[in-house]
XYZ file of N, CA, C and O in Angstrom:
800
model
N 7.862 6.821 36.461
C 8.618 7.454 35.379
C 9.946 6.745 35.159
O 10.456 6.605 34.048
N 10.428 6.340 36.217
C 11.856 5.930 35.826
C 11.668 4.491 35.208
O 12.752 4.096 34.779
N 10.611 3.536 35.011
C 10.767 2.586 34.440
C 10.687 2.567 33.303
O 11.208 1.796 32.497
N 9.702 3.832 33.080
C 9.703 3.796 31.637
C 10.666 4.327 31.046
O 10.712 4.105 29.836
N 11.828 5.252 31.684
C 12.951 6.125 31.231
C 13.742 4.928 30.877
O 14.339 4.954 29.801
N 13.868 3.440 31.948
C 15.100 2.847 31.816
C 14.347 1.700 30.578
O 15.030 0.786 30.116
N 12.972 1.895 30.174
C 12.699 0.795 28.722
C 13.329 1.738 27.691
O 13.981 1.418 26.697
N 12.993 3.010 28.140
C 12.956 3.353 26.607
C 14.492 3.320 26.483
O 14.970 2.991 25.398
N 15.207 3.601 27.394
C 16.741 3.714 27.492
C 17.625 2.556 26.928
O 18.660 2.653 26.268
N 16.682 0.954 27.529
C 17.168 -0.503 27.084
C 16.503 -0.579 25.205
O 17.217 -1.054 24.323
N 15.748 -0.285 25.049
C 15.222 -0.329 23.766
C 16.300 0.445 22.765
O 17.112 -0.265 22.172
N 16.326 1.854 22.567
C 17.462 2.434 22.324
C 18.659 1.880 22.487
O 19.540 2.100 21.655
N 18.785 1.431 23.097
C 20.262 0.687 23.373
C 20.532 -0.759 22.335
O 21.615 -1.062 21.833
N 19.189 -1.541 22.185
C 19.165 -2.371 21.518
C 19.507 -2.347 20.313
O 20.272 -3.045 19.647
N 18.644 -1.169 20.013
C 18.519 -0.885 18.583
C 19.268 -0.404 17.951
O 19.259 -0.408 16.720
N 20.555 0.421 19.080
C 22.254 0.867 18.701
C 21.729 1.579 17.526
O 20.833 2.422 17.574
N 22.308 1.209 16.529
C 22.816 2.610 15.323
C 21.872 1.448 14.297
O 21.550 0.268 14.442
N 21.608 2.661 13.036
C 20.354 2.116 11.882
C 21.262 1.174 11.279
O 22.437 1.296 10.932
N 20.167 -0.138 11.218
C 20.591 -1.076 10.222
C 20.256 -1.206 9.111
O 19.141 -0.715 8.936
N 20.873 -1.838 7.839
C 20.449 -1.122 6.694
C 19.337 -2.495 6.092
O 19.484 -3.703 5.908
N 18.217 -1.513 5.935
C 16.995 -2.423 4.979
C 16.884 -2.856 4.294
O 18.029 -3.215 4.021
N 16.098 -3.328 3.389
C 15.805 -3.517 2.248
C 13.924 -4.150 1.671
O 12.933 -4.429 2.346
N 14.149 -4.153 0.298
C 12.886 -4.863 -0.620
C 13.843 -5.154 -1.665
O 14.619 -4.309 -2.113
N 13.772 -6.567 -2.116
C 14.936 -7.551 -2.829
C 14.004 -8.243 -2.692
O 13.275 -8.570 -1.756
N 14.124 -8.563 -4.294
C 13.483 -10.122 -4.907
C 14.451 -9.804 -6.829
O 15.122 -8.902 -7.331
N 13.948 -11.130 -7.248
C 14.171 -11.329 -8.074
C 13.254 -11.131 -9.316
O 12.626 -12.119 -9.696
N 13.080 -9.677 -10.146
C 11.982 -10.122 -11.052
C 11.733 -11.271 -12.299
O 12.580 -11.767 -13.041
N 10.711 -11.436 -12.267
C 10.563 -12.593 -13.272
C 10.706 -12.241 -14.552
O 10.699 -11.013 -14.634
N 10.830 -12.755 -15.572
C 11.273 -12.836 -16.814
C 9.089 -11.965 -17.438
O 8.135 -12.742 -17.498
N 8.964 -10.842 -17.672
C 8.036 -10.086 -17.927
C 7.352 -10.869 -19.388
O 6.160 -11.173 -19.438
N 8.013 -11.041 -20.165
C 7.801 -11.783 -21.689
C 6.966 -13.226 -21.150
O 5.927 -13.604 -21.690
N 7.644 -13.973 -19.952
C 6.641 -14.833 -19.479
C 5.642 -14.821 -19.003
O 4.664 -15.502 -19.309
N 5.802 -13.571 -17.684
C 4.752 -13.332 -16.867
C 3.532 -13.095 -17.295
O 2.405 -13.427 -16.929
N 4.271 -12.035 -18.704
C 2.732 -11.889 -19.408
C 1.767 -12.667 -19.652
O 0.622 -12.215 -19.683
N 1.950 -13.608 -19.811
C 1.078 -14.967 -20.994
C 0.205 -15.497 -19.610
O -0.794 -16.125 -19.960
N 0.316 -15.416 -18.503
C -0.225 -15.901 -17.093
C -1.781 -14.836 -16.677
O -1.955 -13.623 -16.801
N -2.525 -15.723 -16.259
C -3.384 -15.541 -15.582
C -3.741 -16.052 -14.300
O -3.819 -17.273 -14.165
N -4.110 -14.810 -12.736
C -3.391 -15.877 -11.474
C -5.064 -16.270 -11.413
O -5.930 -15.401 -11.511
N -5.333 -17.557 -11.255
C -6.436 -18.356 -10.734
C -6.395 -18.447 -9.499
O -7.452 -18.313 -8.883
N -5.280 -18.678 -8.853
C -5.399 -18.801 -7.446
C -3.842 -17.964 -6.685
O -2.767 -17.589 -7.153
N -4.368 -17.957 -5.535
C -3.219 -17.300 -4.688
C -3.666 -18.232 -3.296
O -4.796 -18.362 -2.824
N -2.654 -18.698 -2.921
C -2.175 -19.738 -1.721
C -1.232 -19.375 -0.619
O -0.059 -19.397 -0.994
N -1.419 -19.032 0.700
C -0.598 -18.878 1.308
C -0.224 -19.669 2.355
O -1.122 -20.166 3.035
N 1.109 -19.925 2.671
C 1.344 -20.984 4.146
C 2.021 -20.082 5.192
O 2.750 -19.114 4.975
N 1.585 -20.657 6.510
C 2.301 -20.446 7.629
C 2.416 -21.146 8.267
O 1.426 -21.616 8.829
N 4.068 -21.743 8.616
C 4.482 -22.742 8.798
C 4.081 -22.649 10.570
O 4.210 -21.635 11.256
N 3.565 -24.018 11.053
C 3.264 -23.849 12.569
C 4.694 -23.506 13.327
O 4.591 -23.106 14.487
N 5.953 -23.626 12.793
C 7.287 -23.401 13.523
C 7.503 -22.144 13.815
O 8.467 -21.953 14.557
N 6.664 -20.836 13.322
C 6.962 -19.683 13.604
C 6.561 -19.090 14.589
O 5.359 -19.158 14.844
N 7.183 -18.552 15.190
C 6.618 -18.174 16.844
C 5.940 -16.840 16.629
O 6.359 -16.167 15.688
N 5.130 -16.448 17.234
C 3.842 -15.680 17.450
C 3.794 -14.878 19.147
O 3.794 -15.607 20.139
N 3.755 -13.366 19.289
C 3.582 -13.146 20.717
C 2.739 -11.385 20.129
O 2.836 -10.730 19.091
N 1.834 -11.159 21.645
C 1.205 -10.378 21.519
C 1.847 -9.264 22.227
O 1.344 -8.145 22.125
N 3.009 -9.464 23.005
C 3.462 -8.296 23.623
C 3.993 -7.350 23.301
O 4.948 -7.270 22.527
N 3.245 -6.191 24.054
C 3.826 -5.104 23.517
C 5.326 -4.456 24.307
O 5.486 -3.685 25.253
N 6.381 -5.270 23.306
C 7.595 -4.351 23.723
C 7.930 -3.617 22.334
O 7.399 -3.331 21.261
N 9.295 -3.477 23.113
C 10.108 -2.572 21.714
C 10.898 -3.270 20.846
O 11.262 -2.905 19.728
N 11.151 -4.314 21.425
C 11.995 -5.292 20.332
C 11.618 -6.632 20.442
O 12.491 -7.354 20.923
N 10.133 -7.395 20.006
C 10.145 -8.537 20.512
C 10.313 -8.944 19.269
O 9.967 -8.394 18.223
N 11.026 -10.233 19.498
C 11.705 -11.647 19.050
C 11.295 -12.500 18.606
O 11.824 -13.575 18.891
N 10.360 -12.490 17.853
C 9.020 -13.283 17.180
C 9.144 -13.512 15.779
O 9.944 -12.930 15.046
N 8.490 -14.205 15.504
C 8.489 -14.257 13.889
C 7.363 -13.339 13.325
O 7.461 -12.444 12.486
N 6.275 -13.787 13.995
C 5.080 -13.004 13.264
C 4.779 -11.912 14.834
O 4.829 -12.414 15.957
N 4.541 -10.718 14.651
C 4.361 -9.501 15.541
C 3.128 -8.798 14.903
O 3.534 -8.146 13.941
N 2.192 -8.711 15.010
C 1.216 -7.986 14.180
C 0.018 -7.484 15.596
O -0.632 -8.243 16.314
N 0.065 -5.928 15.619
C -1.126 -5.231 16.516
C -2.058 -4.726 15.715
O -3.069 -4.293 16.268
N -1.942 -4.632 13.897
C -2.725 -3.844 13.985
C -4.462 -4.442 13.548
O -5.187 -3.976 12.669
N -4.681 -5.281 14.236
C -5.509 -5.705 13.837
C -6.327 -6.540 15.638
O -5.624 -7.074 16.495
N -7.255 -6.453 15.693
C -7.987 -7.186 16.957
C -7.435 -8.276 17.741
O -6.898 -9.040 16.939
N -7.351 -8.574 18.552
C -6.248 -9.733 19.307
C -7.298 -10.620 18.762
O -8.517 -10.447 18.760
N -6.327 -11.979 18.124
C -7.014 -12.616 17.642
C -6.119 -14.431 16.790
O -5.324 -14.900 17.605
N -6.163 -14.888 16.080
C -5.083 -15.803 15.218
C -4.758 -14.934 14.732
O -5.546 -14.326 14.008
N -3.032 -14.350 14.974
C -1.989 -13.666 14.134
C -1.573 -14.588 13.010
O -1.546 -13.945 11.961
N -1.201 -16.003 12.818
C -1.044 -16.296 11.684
C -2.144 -16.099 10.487
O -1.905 -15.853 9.305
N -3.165 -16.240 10.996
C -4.456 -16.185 10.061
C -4.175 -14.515 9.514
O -3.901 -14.077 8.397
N -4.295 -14.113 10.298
C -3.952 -12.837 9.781
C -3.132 -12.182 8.712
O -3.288 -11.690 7.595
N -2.272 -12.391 9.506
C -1.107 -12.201 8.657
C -1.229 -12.847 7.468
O -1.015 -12.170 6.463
N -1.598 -14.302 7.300
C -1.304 -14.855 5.869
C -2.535 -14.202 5.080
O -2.588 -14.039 3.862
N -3.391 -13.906 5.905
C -4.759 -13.049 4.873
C -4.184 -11.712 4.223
O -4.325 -11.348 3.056
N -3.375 -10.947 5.444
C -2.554 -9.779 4.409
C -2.161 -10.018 3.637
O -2.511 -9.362 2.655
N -0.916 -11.353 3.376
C -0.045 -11.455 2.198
C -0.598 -11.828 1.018
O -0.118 -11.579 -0.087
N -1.978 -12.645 1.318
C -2.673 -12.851 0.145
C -3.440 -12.139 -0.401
O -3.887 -12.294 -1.537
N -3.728 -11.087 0.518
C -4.652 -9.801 -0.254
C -3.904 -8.621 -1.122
O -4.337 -7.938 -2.050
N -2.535 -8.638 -0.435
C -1.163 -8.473 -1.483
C -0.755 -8.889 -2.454
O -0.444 -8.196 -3.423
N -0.698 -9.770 -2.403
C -0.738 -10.746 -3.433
C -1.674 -10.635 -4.954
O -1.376 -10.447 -6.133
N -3.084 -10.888 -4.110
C -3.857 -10.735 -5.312
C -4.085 -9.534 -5.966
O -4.473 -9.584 -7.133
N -3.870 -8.184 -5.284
C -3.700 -6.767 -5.563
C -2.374 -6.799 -6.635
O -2.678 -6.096 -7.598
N -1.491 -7.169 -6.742
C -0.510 -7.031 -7.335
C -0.766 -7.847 -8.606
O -0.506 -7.511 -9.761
N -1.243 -8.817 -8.235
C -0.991 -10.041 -9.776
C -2.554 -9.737 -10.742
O -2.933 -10.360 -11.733
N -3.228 -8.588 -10.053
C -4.868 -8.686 -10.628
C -4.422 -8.469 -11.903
O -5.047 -9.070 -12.777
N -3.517 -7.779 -12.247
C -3.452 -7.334 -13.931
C -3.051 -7.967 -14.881
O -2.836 -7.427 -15.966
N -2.820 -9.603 -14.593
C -2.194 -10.553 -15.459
C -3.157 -10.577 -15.961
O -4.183 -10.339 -15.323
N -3.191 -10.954 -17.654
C -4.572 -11.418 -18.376
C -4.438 -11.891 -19.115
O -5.244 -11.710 -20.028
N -3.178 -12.997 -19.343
C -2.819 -14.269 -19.965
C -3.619 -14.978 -20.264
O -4.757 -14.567 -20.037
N -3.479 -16.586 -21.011
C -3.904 -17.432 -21.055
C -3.879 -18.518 -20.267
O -4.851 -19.219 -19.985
N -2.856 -18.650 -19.937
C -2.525 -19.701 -18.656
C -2.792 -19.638 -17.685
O -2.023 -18.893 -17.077
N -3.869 -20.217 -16.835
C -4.346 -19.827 -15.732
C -3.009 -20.363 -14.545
O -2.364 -21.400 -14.700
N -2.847 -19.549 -13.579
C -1.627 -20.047 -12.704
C -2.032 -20.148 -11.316
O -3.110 -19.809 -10.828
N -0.823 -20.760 -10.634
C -1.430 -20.459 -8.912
C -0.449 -19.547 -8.542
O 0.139 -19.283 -9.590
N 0.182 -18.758 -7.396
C 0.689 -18.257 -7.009
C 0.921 -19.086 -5.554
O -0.167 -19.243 -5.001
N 1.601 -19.433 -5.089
C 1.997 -20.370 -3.380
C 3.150 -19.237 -2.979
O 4.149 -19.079 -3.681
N 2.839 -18.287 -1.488
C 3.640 -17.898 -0.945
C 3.990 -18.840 0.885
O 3.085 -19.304 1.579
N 4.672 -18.858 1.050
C 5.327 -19.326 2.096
C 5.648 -18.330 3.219
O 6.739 -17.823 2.956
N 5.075 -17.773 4.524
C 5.793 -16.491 5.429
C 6.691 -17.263 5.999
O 6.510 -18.280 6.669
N 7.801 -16.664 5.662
C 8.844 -16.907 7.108
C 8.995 -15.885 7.833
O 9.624 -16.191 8.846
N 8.684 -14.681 7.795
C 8.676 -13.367 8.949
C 7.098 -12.583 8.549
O 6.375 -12.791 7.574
N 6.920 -11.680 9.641
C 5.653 -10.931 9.334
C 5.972 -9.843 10.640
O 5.020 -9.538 11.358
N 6.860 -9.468 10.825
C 7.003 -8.422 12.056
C 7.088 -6.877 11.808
O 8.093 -6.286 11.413
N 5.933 -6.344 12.089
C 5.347 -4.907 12.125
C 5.446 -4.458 13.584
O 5.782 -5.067 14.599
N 4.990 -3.020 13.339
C 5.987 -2.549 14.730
C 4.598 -2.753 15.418
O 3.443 -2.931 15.029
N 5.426 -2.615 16.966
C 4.100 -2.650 18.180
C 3.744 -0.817 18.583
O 4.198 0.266 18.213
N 2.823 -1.231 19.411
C 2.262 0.250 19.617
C 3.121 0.657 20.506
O 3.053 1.886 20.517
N 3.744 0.362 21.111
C 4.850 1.365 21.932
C 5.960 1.946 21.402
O 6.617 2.759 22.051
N 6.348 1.496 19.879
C 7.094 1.551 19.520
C 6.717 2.718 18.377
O 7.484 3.638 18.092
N 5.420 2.518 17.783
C 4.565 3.725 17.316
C 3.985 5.046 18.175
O 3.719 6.171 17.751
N 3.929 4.746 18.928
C 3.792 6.211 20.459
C 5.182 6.645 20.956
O 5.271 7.872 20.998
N 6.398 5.931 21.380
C 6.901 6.615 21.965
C 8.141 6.532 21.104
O 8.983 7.009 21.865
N 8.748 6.232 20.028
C 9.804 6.152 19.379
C 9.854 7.202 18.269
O 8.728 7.566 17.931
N 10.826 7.766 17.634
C 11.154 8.697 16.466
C 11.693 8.034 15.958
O 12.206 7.076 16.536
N 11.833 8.250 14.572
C 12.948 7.689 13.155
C 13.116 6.060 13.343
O 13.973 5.535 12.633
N 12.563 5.436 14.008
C 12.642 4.107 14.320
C 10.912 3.548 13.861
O 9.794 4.063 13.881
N 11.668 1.831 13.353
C 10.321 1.051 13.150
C 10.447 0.835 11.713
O 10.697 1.607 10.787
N 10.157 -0.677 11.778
C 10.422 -0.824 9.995
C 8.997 -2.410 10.249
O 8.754 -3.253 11.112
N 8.567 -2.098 9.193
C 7.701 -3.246 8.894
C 8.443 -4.269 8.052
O 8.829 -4.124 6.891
N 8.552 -5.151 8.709
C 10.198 -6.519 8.283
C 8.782 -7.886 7.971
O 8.039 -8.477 8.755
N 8.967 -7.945 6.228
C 8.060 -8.861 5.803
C 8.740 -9.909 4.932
O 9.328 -9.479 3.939
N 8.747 -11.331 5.176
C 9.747 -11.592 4.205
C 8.718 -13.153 3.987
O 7.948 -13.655 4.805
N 9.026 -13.572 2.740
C 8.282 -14.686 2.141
C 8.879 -15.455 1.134
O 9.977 -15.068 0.733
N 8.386 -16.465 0.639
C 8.464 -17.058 -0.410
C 7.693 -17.451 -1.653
O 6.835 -18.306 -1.433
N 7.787 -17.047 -2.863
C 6.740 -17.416 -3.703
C 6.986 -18.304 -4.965
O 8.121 -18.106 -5.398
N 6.328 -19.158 -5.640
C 6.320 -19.644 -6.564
C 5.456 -20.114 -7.333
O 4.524 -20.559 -6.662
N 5.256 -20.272 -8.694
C 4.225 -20.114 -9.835
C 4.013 -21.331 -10.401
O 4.876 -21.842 -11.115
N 2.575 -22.064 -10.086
C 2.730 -23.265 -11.159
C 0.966 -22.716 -11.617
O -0.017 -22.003 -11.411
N 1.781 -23.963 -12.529
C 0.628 -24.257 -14.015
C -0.767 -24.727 -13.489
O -0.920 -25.921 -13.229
N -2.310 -23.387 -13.239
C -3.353 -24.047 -12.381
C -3.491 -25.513 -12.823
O -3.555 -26.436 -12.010
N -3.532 -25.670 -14.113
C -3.936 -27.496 -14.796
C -3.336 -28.171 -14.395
O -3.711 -28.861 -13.447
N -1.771 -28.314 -15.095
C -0.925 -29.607 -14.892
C -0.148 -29.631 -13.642
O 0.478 -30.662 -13.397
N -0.078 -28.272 -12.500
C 0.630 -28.447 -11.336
C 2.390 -28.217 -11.534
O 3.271 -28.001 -10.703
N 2.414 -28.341 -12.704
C 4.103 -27.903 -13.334
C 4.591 -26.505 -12.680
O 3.846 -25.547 -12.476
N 5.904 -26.555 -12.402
C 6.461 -25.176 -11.810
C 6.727 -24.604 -12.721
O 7.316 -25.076 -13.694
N 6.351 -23.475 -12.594
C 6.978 -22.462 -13.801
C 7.708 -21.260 -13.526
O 7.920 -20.223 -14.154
N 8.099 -21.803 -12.160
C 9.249 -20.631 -11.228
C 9.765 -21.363 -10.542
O 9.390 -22.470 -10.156
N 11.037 -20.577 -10.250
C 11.994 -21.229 -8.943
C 11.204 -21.012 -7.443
O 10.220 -20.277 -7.527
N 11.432 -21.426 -6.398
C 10.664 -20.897 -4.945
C 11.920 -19.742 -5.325
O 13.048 -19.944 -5.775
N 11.230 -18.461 -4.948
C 12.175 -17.560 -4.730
C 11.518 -16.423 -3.361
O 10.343 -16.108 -3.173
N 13.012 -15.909 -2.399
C 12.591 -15.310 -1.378
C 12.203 -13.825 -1.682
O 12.387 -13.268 -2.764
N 11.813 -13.438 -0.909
C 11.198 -11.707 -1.504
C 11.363 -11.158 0.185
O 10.862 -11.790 1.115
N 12.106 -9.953 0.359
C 12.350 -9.259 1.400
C 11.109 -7.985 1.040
O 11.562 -7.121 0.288
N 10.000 -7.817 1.362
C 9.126 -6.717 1.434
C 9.343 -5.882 2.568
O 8.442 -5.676 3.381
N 10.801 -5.249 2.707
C 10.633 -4.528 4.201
C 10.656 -2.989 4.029
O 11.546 -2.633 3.257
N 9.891 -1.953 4.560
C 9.919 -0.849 4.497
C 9.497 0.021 5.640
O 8.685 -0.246 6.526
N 10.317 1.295 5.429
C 9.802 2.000 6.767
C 8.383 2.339 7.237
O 7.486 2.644 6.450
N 8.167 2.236 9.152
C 6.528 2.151 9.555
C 6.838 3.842 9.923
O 7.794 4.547 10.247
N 5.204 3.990 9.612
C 5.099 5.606 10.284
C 4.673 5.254 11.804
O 4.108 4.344 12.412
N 5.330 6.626 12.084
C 5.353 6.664 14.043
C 4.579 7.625 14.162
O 4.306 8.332 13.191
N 3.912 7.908 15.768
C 4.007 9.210 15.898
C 2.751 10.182 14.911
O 1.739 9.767 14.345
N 3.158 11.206 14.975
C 2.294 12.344 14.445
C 1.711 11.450 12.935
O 0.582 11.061 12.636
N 2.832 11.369 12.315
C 2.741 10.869 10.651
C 1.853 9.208 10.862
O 1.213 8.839 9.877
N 1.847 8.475 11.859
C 1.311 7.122 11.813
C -0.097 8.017 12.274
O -0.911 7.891 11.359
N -0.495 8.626 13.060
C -1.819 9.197 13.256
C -2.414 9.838 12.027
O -3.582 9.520 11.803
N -1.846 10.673 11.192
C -2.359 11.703 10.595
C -2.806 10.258 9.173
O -3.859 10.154 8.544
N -1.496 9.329 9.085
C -1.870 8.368 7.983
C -3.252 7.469 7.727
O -3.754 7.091 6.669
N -3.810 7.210 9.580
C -4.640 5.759 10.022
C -5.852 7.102 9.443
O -6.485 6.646 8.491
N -6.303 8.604 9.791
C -6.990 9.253 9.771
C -7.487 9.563 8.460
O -8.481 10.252 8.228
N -6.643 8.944 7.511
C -7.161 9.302 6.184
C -7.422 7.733 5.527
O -7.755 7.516 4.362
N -7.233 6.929 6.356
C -7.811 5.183 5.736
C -6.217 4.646 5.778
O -6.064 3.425 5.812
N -5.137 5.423 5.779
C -4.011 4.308 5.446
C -3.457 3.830 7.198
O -2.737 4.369 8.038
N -4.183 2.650 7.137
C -3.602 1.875 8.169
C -2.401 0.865 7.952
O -1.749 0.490 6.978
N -2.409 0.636 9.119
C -0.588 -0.378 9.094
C -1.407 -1.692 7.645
O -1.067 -1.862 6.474
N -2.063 -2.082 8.132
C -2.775 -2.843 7.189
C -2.875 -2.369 6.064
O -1.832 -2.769 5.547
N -3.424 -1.765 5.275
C -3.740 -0.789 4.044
C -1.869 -0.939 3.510
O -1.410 -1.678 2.640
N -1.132 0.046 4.401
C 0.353 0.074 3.576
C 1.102 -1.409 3.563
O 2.019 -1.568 2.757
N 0.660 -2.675 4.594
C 1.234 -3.913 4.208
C 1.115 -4.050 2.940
O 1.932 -4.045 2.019
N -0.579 -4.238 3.029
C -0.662 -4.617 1.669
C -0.671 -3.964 0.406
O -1.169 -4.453 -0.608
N -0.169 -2.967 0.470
C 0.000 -1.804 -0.526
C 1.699 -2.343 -0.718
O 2.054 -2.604 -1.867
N 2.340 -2.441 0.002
C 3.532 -2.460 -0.105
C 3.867 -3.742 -0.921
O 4.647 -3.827 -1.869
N 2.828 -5.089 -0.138
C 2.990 -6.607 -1.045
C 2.846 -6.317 -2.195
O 3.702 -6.572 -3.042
N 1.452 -5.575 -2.514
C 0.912 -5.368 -4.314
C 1.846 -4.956 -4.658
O 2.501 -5.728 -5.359
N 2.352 -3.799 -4.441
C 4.087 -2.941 -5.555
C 4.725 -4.152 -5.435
O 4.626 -4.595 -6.579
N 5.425 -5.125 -4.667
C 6.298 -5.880 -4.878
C 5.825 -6.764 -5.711
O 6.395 -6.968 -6.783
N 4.466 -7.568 -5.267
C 4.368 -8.333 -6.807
C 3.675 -7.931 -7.621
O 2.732 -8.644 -7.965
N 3.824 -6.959 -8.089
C 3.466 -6.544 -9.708
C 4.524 -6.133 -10.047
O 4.485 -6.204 -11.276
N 5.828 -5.591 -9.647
C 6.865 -5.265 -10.383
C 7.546 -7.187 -10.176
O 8.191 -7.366 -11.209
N 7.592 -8.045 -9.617
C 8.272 -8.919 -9.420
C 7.643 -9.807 -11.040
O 8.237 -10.414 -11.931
N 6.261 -9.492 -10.809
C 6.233 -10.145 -12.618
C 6.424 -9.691 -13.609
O 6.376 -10.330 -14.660
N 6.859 -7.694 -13.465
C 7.333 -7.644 -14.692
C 6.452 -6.256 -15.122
O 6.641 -5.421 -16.007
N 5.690 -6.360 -14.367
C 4.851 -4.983 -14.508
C 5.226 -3.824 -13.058
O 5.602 -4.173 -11.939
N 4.890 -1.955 -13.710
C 4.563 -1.121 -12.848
C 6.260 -0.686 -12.171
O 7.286 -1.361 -12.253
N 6.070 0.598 -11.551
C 7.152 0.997 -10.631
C 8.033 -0.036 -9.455
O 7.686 -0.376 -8.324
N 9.271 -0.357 -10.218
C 10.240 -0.637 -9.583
C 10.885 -0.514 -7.559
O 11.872 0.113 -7.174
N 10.033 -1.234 -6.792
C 10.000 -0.299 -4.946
C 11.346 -1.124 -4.586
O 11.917 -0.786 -3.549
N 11.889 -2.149 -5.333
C 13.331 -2.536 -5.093
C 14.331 -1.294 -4.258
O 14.254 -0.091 -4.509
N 14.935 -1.697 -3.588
C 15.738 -0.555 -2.705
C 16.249 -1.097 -0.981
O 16.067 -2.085 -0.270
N 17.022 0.319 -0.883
C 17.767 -0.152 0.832
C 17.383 0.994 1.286
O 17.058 1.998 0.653
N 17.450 0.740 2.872
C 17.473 2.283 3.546
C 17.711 1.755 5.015
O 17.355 0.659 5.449
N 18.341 2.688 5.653
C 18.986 2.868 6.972
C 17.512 3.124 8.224
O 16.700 4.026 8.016
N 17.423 2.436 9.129
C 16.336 2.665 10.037
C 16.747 1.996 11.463
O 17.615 1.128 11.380
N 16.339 2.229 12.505
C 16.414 1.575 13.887
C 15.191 0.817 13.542
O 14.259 1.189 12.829
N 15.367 -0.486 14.264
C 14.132 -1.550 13.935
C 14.605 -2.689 14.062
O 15.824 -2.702 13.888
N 14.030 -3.933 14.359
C 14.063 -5.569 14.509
C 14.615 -6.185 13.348
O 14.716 -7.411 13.288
């Protein structure tokens, strides 16, 4: 008992007082976005990002992802962002066929200890890069721009009662990517915002 009194005690301690969140990007010019159709969606993960399977309370990783089978976490992960991705941009029905290229530089979702034994703490911290060229001529037709997708993880009672009805950590990633890019081109409810949470 007491080891686990003095993690949960060092964890808490880490995590000191809520830091403030966010989902920030830049939306695109909508009058453009419209005229686009996405042909493709591309994602990278750069081999420089560090990757660990352990389950603490605050690990130090770039990419952190349990909820899915021990297995390639980058693969993973970049399969979420692109299934985000394409969920969000399905409603373009332009003429211009486009690509979409996102870039991960973070992918850190909470671990299971941190979903069992923590309250009001845990933020799913997703952050990327995206940019739009022309499927034909390869022309950019966007700046690379960064996109902070971070929002609060359910713990506890509310992360159980959520996985029990289909919404898994997975399901709300990519629920969360789609809202960001479909309002980032210009379409749908606005999830732009901050909020206060204990978390990495």
């Amino acid at each position: 008992m007491k080891p686990a009194l003095l993690a949960l005690g060092l964890a808490l301690g880490l995590a000191g007082c809520a830091t403030t969140w966010e989902t920030a990007y830049e939306q695109l010019d909508p009058a453009q976005a419209a005229g686009w159709r996405v042909a493709a969606v591309e994602v990278a993960v750069p081999e420089t990002l560090t990757t660990s399977d352990k389950n603490s309370y605050l690990p130090d990783f770039d990419i952190v992802w349990h909820g899915e089978p021990a297995g390639d976490r980058r693969a993973q992960a970049a399969a979420i962002l692109k299934e985000g991705i394409e969920k969000g941009s399905a409603g373009q029905s332009g003429r211009t066929p486009v690509r979409i290229v996102a870039t991960l530089s973070q992918f850190h979702a909470i671990t299971p200890v941190v979903r069992e034994r923590l309250q009001n703490s845990g933020v799913h911290n997703i952050h990327y890069t995206v940019q739009v060229f022309d499927a034909r001529s390869g022309a950019a037709l966007s700046e690379p721009q960064p996109i902070k997708a971070e929002f609060p993880a359910l713990v506890g009672r509310a992360a159980d009662e959520a996985e029990a009805r289909g919404l898994t950590q997975r399901v709300q990633i990519v629920d969360q990517i789609a809202a960001v890019t479909q309002n980032w081109l210009g379409r749908g409810t606005d999830p732009r915002g901050s909020f206060q949470r204990r978390g990495r």
